[in-house]
Short mmCIF file of C-alpha atoms in Angstrom, two decimals:
data_model
loop_
_atom_site.label_atom_id
_atom_site.label_comp_id
_atom_site.label_asym_id
_atom_site.label_seq_id
_atom_site.Cartn_x
_atom_site.Cartn_y
_atom_site.Cartn_z
CA MET A 71 26.62 -12.66 15.37
CA THR A 72 26.27 -16.01 17.15
CA HIS A 73 27.42 -19.33 15.71
CA ASN A 74 23.81 -20.34 15.05
CA GLU A 75 23.10 -17.10 13.18
CA THR A 76 26.31 -17.48 11.19
CA SER A 77 25.36 -21.00 10.10
CA LYS A 78 21.88 -19.81 9.06
CA PHE A 79 23.35 -16.94 7.05
CA ALA A 80 25.86 -19.28 5.42
CA PHE A 81 23.13 -21.73 4.43
CA VAL A 82 20.98 -19.01 2.85
CA ALA A 83 23.97 -17.48 1.04
CA VAL A 84 25.09 -20.85 -0.37
CA PHE A 85 21.48 -21.67 -1.29
CA PHE A 86 21.04 -18.50 -3.35
CA VAL A 87 24.49 -18.74 -4.92
CA ALA A 88 23.69 -22.31 -6.00
CA LEU A 89 20.43 -21.11 -7.56
CA ALA A 90 22.28 -18.33 -9.40
CA ALA A 91 24.78 -20.83 -10.83
CA PHE A 92 22.21 -23.51 -11.69
CA PRO A 93 21.25 -22.31 -15.23
CA PHE A 94 24.88 -22.56 -16.35
CA PHE A 95 24.87 -26.31 -15.66
CA SER A 96 21.30 -27.24 -16.60
CA GLY A 97 19.12 -27.58 -19.67
CA ASN A 98 15.78 -25.93 -20.43
CA PHE A 99 13.77 -28.48 -18.45
CA GLY A 100 15.80 -27.90 -15.29
CA VAL A 101 15.61 -24.13 -15.67
CA ASP A 102 11.84 -24.25 -16.10
CA LEU A 103 11.39 -26.62 -13.15
CA VAL A 104 13.50 -24.61 -10.73
CA SER A 105 11.80 -21.39 -11.89
CA LYS A 106 8.46 -22.96 -10.93
CA ILE A 107 9.82 -24.10 -7.57
CA MET A 108 11.21 -20.63 -6.80
CA ILE A 109 7.74 -19.21 -7.46
CA TYR A 110 6.32 -21.76 -5.04
CA ALA A 111 9.01 -20.68 -2.55
CA ILE A 112 7.80 -17.06 -2.77
CA PHE A 113 4.26 -18.34 -2.29
CA ALA A 114 5.38 -20.37 0.74
CA LEU A 115 7.16 -17.34 2.22
CA SER A 116 3.90 -15.38 1.97
CA LEU A 117 2.09 -17.97 4.08
CA GLU A 118 5.04 -18.36 6.46
CA LEU A 119 4.60 -14.69 7.39
CA LEU A 120 1.06 -15.51 8.56
CA VAL A 121 1.42 -18.98 10.07
CA GLY A 122 4.98 -18.88 11.37
CA GLY A 123 5.04 -15.16 12.08
CA ALA A 124 1.62 -14.44 13.55
CA GLY A 125 0.12 -17.88 14.18
CA LEU A 126 -2.73 -17.32 11.69
CA VAL A 127 -3.55 -20.46 9.72
CA CYS A 128 -5.03 -19.22 6.44
CA PHE A 129 -6.64 -21.74 4.08
CA GLY A 130 -7.39 -19.27 1.32
CA GLN A 131 -3.91 -18.23 0.23
CA ALA A 132 -4.50 -19.54 -3.29
CA ALA A 133 -7.04 -16.76 -3.88
CA PHE A 134 -4.35 -14.08 -3.64
CA PHE A 135 -2.01 -16.18 -5.78
CA GLY A 136 -4.71 -16.53 -8.43
CA ILE A 137 -5.68 -12.86 -8.38
CA GLY A 138 -2.08 -11.85 -9.03
CA ALA A 139 -1.95 -14.33 -11.91
CA TYR A 140 -5.24 -13.23 -13.47
CA MET A 141 -4.33 -9.56 -13.21
CA ALA A 142 -1.11 -10.25 -15.11
CA VAL A 143 -3.17 -11.62 -18.00
CA LEU A 144 -6.27 -9.42 -17.88
CA LEU A 145 -4.33 -6.14 -17.69
CA SER A 146 -1.86 -7.03 -20.45
CA PRO A 147 -2.57 -5.42 -23.86
CA GLU A 148 -3.06 -7.82 -26.77
CA SER A 149 -0.90 -6.04 -29.35
CA GLU A 150 2.25 -5.19 -27.38
CA PRO A 151 4.11 -6.32 -24.27
CA ALA A 152 3.13 -4.52 -21.08
CA SER A 153 5.72 -2.75 -18.97
CA LEU A 154 6.75 -4.44 -15.75
CA LEU A 155 6.90 -1.01 -14.14
CA TRP A 156 3.10 -0.84 -13.90
CA LEU A 157 1.84 -4.38 -14.54
CA LEU A 158 3.73 -6.02 -11.66
CA PRO A 159 2.69 -3.41 -9.04
CA ALA A 160 -0.91 -3.54 -10.32
CA ALA A 161 -1.11 -7.33 -9.89
CA VAL A 162 0.46 -7.17 -6.42
CA LEU A 163 -1.82 -4.30 -5.43
CA ALA A 164 -4.95 -6.15 -6.59
CA ALA A 165 -4.02 -9.21 -4.52
CA GLY A 166 -3.17 -7.00 -1.53
CA LEU A 167 -6.50 -5.14 -1.74
CA TYR A 168 -8.45 -8.39 -1.79
CA ALA A 169 -6.39 -9.60 1.17
CA LEU A 170 -7.22 -6.35 2.98
CA VAL A 171 -10.96 -6.94 2.46
CA VAL A 172 -10.75 -10.62 3.43
CA GLY A 173 -8.55 -9.90 6.43
CA SER A 174 -10.70 -7.07 7.75
CA LEU A 175 -13.62 -9.50 8.02
CA SER A 176 -11.99 -12.86 8.72
CA LEU A 177 -9.68 -11.57 11.47
CA ARG A 178 -12.73 -10.91 13.62
CA THR A 179 -12.95 -14.68 14.01
CA LYS A 180 -10.49 -17.13 15.56
CA GLY A 181 -9.32 -20.71 15.29
CA VAL A 182 -11.20 -23.03 12.98
CA TYR A 183 -13.71 -20.28 12.17
CA PHE A 184 -10.90 -18.11 10.81
CA ILE A 185 -9.72 -21.03 8.66
CA MET A 186 -13.20 -21.62 7.27
CA VAL A 187 -13.87 -17.94 6.54
CA THR A 188 -10.62 -17.58 4.59
CA LEU A 189 -11.48 -20.75 2.69
CA ALA A 190 -14.94 -19.37 1.91
CA PHE A 191 -13.51 -16.14 0.49
CA ALA A 192 -11.05 -18.14 -1.61
CA GLN A 193 -13.86 -20.29 -2.99
CA MET A 194 -15.82 -17.14 -3.86
CA ALA A 195 -12.89 -15.86 -5.92
CA TYR A 196 -12.53 -19.31 -7.51
CA PHE A 197 -16.14 -19.43 -8.68
CA VAL A 198 -15.99 -15.85 -10.00
CA VAL A 199 -13.28 -16.83 -12.51
CA HIS A 200 -14.68 -20.33 -13.05
CA ASP A 201 -18.31 -19.47 -13.74
CA THR A 202 -18.08 -16.07 -15.45
CA PRO A 203 -16.57 -14.82 -18.73
CA LEU A 204 -14.18 -12.61 -16.73
CA GLY A 205 -11.68 -15.40 -16.20
CA GLY A 206 -12.43 -17.43 -19.32
CA GLY A 207 -14.36 -20.07 -17.38
CA SER A 208 -12.85 -23.49 -16.75
CA ASP A 209 -10.70 -23.19 -19.91
CA GLY A 210 -8.72 -20.25 -18.54
CA ILE A 211 -7.09 -17.53 -20.61
CA TYR A 212 -3.75 -17.07 -22.35
CA LEU A 213 -1.23 -14.27 -22.04
CA ASN A 214 -0.65 -12.95 -25.56
CA MET A 215 2.64 -11.18 -24.96
CA LYS A 216 4.88 -11.47 -21.92
CA PRO A 217 5.75 -8.19 -20.17
CA GLY A 218 9.19 -6.67 -20.16
CA LEU A 219 11.13 -3.53 -19.37
CA GLY A 220 12.19 -2.01 -22.67
CA SER A 221 15.48 -3.44 -23.86
CA LEU A 222 16.63 -4.30 -20.33
CA ILE A 223 14.41 -7.28 -19.47
CA HIS A 224 12.76 -9.71 -21.89
CA LEU A 225 10.83 -12.38 -20.01
CA ASP A 226 10.27 -14.40 -23.20
CA SER A 227 13.59 -16.08 -22.51
CA PRO A 228 13.44 -18.93 -19.94
CA VAL A 229 16.82 -17.89 -18.53
CA ALA A 230 15.72 -14.26 -18.18
CA MET A 231 12.54 -15.42 -16.46
CA TYR A 232 14.64 -17.62 -14.17
CA PHE A 233 16.89 -14.79 -13.00
CA PHE A 234 13.99 -12.36 -12.65
CA THR A 235 12.20 -14.92 -10.45
CA LEU A 236 15.38 -15.47 -8.44
CA ALA A 237 15.75 -11.71 -7.92
CA CYS A 238 12.15 -11.56 -6.66
CA LEU A 239 12.75 -14.52 -4.33
CA VAL A 240 15.88 -12.93 -2.84
CA ALA A 241 14.09 -9.58 -2.44
CA VAL A 242 11.10 -11.18 -0.68
CA PHE A 243 13.33 -13.26 1.61
CA VAL A 244 15.49 -10.29 2.63
CA PHE A 245 12.43 -8.08 3.10
CA LEU A 246 10.72 -10.60 5.38
CA ALA A 247 13.94 -11.30 7.29
CA VAL A 248 14.30 -7.59 8.06
CA LEU A 249 10.58 -7.19 8.78
CA LEU A 250 10.45 -10.06 11.27
CA ARG A 251 13.44 -8.63 13.15
CA SER A 252 11.77 -5.23 13.42
CA ARG A 253 9.35 -3.99 16.07
CA PHE A 254 6.50 -5.09 13.82
CA GLY A 255 7.92 -8.61 13.58
CA ARG A 256 8.42 -8.83 17.34
CA ALA A 257 4.82 -7.74 17.85
CA LEU A 258 3.65 -10.51 15.50
CA ALA A 259 5.75 -13.02 17.45
CA GLY A 260 4.10 -11.85 20.66
CA ILE A 261 0.66 -12.25 19.10
CA ARG A 262 1.57 -15.77 18.01
CA VAL A 263 2.71 -16.76 21.48
CA ASN A 264 0.01 -15.06 23.57
CA GLU A 265 -2.34 -12.53 22.01
CA GLN A 266 -4.18 -11.87 25.28
CA ARG A 267 -0.94 -10.88 27.00
CA MET A 268 -0.09 -8.55 24.11
CA ARG A 269 -3.44 -6.83 24.56
CA ALA A 270 -2.86 -6.54 28.28
CA THR A 271 0.45 -4.73 27.63
CA GLY A 272 -1.35 -2.13 25.50
CA PHE A 273 -0.94 -3.50 21.96
CA SER A 274 -3.90 -3.24 19.64
CA THR A 275 -3.34 -6.59 17.93
CA TYR A 276 -5.95 -6.28 15.17
CA PRO A 277 -4.04 -3.68 13.06
CA TYR A 278 -0.87 -5.78 13.28
CA LYS A 279 -2.68 -8.92 12.15
CA LEU A 280 -4.46 -7.05 9.35
CA ALA A 281 -1.20 -5.54 8.11
CA ALA A 282 0.46 -8.98 8.12
CA PHE A 283 -2.53 -10.52 6.32
CA THR A 284 -2.53 -7.82 3.65
CA LEU A 285 1.22 -8.04 3.13
CA SER A 286 1.00 -11.83 2.92
CA GLY A 287 -1.68 -11.57 0.25
CA ALA A 288 0.39 -9.08 -1.76
CA ILE A 289 3.43 -11.39 -1.73
CA ALA A 290 1.23 -14.31 -2.80
CA GLY A 291 0.00 -12.07 -5.64
CA LEU A 292 3.61 -11.53 -6.70
CA ALA A 293 4.08 -15.31 -6.88
CA GLY A 294 0.91 -15.65 -8.93
CA PHE A 295 2.06 -12.92 -11.31
CA LEU A 296 5.36 -14.71 -11.89
CA PHE A 297 3.59 -18.03 -12.43
CA ALA A 298 1.26 -16.51 -15.05
CA VAL A 299 4.14 -14.85 -16.89
CA LYS A 300 6.24 -18.01 -16.85
CA ASP A 301 3.51 -20.28 -18.24
CA GLY A 302 1.65 -17.65 -20.28
CA PHE A 303 -1.63 -19.16 -19.12
CA VAL A 304 -3.99 -19.04 -16.13
CA ASN A 305 -6.98 -21.14 -15.12
CA PRO A 306 -9.27 -21.36 -12.08
CA GLU A 307 -7.30 -24.24 -10.55
CA MET A 308 -4.75 -21.64 -9.46
CA MET A 309 -7.35 -20.54 -6.88
CA SER A 310 -8.46 -23.99 -5.74
CA TRP A 311 -8.28 -25.09 -2.11
CA HIS A 312 -5.89 -27.86 -3.18
CA LEU A 313 -3.19 -25.25 -3.81
CA SER A 314 -3.85 -23.58 -0.44
CA GLY A 315 -3.42 -26.98 1.19
CA ALA A 316 -0.24 -27.70 -0.77
CA VAL A 317 1.48 -24.48 0.27
CA LEU A 318 0.49 -25.14 3.89
CA VAL A 319 2.14 -28.57 3.63
CA MET A 320 5.27 -26.91 2.21
CA ILE A 321 5.85 -24.69 5.22
CA ILE A 322 5.02 -27.48 7.68
CA LEU A 323 7.38 -29.84 5.86
CA GLY A 324 10.16 -27.26 5.86
CA GLY A 325 9.63 -26.10 9.43
CA LEU A 326 7.25 -23.48 10.82
CA GLY A 327 8.76 -20.32 12.24
CA HIS A 328 11.73 -20.27 9.87
CA LEU A 329 12.00 -18.44 6.56
CA ARG A 330 14.57 -21.04 5.58
CA GLY A 331 11.91 -23.66 6.26
CA ALA A 332 9.64 -22.13 3.61
CA LEU A 333 12.46 -22.37 1.05
CA ILE A 334 13.38 -25.92 2.00
CA GLY A 335 9.76 -27.04 2.16
CA ALA A 336 8.88 -25.63 -1.26
CA PHE A 337 11.85 -27.33 -2.90
CA ALA A 338 11.35 -30.61 -1.02
CA PHE A 339 7.63 -30.77 -1.83
CA ALA A 340 8.04 -29.94 -5.52
CA LEU A 341 11.01 -32.26 -6.05
CA LEU A 342 9.27 -35.14 -4.27
CA GLN A 343 6.26 -34.53 -6.45
CA GLU A 344 8.37 -34.71 -9.60
CA PHE A 345 10.15 -37.81 -8.28
CA PHE A 346 6.97 -39.79 -7.63
CA LYS A 347 5.49 -38.65 -10.95
CA SER A 348 8.45 -40.11 -12.86
CA GLU A 349 7.28 -43.00 -15.05
CA ALA A 350 10.91 -43.89 -15.74
CA ILE A 351 11.34 -44.78 -12.06
CA PHE A 352 7.89 -45.96 -10.96
CA GLY A 353 6.26 -47.04 -14.20
CA ASP A 354 2.47 -47.32 -13.94
CA PHE A 355 2.62 -46.55 -10.22
CA ALA A 356 3.50 -42.95 -11.17
CA LYS A 357 -0.24 -42.45 -11.76
CA HIS A 358 -0.67 -42.84 -8.00
CA TRP A 359 2.05 -40.36 -7.09
CA HIS A 360 -0.13 -38.84 -4.36
CA LEU A 361 0.24 -42.05 -2.34
CA GLY A 362 4.06 -42.00 -2.35
CA LEU A 363 4.19 -38.27 -1.65
CA GLY A 364 1.73 -38.61 1.21
CA LEU A 365 3.68 -41.43 2.85
CA VAL A 366 6.92 -39.44 2.70
CA ILE A 367 5.24 -36.36 4.20
CA ILE A 368 3.72 -38.44 7.01
CA ALA A 369 7.15 -39.96 7.76
CA ALA A 370 8.80 -36.53 7.68
CA VAL A 371 6.27 -35.05 10.10
CA ALA A 372 6.54 -38.09 12.40
CA PHE A 373 10.33 -38.17 12.58
CA LEU A 374 10.98 -34.43 12.11
CA PRO A 375 8.18 -32.65 13.98
CA HIS A 376 10.00 -29.33 13.65
CA GLY A 377 10.47 -29.77 9.91
CA LEU A 378 13.39 -30.43 7.60
CA VAL A 379 15.10 -27.29 8.86
CA ASP A 380 15.73 -29.15 12.13
CA LEU A 381 17.40 -32.13 10.41
CA PRO A 382 21.04 -30.93 10.87
CA ALA A 383 20.45 -30.32 14.59
CA GLN A 384 18.95 -33.79 15.03
CA LEU A 385 21.87 -35.39 13.18
CA ARG A 386 24.38 -33.52 15.36
CA ALA A 387 22.50 -34.55 18.51
CA ARG A 388 22.42 -38.21 17.48
CA LEU A 389 26.08 -38.13 16.51
CA ALA A 390 27.01 -36.52 19.82
CA GLY A 391 24.85 -39.05 21.65
CA GLY A 392 26.55 -41.91 19.83
CA LEU A 393 30.00 -40.58 20.64
CA THR A 394 29.04 -40.04 24.28
CA GLY A 395 27.61 -43.54 24.50
CA GLY A 396 30.76 -44.96 22.94
CA SER A 397 32.96 -43.06 25.41
CA GLU A 398 30.92 -44.29 28.36
CA LEU A 399 31.14 -47.88 27.15
CA GLY A 400 34.88 -47.53 26.62
CA GLY A 401 35.33 -46.07 30.09
CA ALA A 402 33.30 -48.85 31.68
CA ALA A 403 35.33 -51.48 29.83
CA THR A 404 38.56 -49.87 31.00
CA LYS A 405 37.41 -49.87 34.62
CA LYS A 406 36.27 -53.48 34.39
CA GLY A 407 39.58 -54.54 32.92
#
C-alpha cells in the first residue's frame, strides 16, 4: 500500500470513527442533522458512481431517491411496523427497476441529450406523485409506523436511526470502493476516459453503463428509504430537479472521481446550508441563504477546481513552495554577503 493510499484509508477510517462517536457527545438536534447528512452522503455516492465512475452526468437522480422514499411509505402496513427484511429490499428494488427502464432508453443518447432525457423521466415521476392520489398529491403522505427488525432494531429512536444510517453509509462506501477496483470498475473508468477506444478493444460498453445506472438508482433508492423512515413523511419535492441539482453540486464540491469527495461534498454542502440559514448569525439575511451558499460554492470551484478533496495536496504544495522560495532567498542572500 502506497503512502497516498494509506493516507486515504486513514482519512476514511477516522471519518467513520468520528461519526460513530458523535452521538455520545451531541444532543438530539445534532444527531438528527448528521443522520440527514449521512443520507445525503449515500445519495451523493450513488451519483458519484455515475459521474465520477462512468462519466455519465444524470440530472434525474432525485427520481430514484423519491421512489425509494415513497415505497417505504406506500408498502408499510398501517396497523403494525413493517419488517426491514422485506421493506428495505422492496424499496431499493423499485428504485433499481425504474433506473433500469430509464437507463435502457436514456443511455442510447449522449451528452446534453442524455442529461435532458434523465431529467424528463424524473419530471414524469414527479408529476405522477404530485398530480395523482397515489402519492397524496402536493401534501405528501405520512408513515404511520416506522419499520424495524423484531426486538433487534427499533428505528423509532433517533440514535438507533443514526447508527442504522451509519451502517448503511459504511456498507455502501465499502461496496463501491471494492466495485470500482474490480474489472467492472476499471471498465467504467475506461468508458469515462474514452468510450470509443473501449469499443475498439472489444468491450460492449452499453451493458456496463446500464449496470452502473441501475446500481446507482438502487443506491439512491436506499437513501430515499432512509430519509422517509427518518422523517416519517414524504412529498413530491423529494423528486424535484432542485434535489438532483443539489446532489450534483455536492459531488463537484467534494471532488469528482473520489468516493471521499462524495462524503466531503455532502457534509460541506449541508453544513454550509445550515450555517447560512442561521438567523442567530445572519439575522434577516438568513432568508437569502441561497446567495451566501452560492458565493461560497463559486469560490470553492474557482480556487479548488478538483474539489475539497484536493485541499490538503494544495496546502502541502503551497507550503513546500514557500519553504523552497525561502531557501532560495536565503541562499542568494548568503552568496551576496
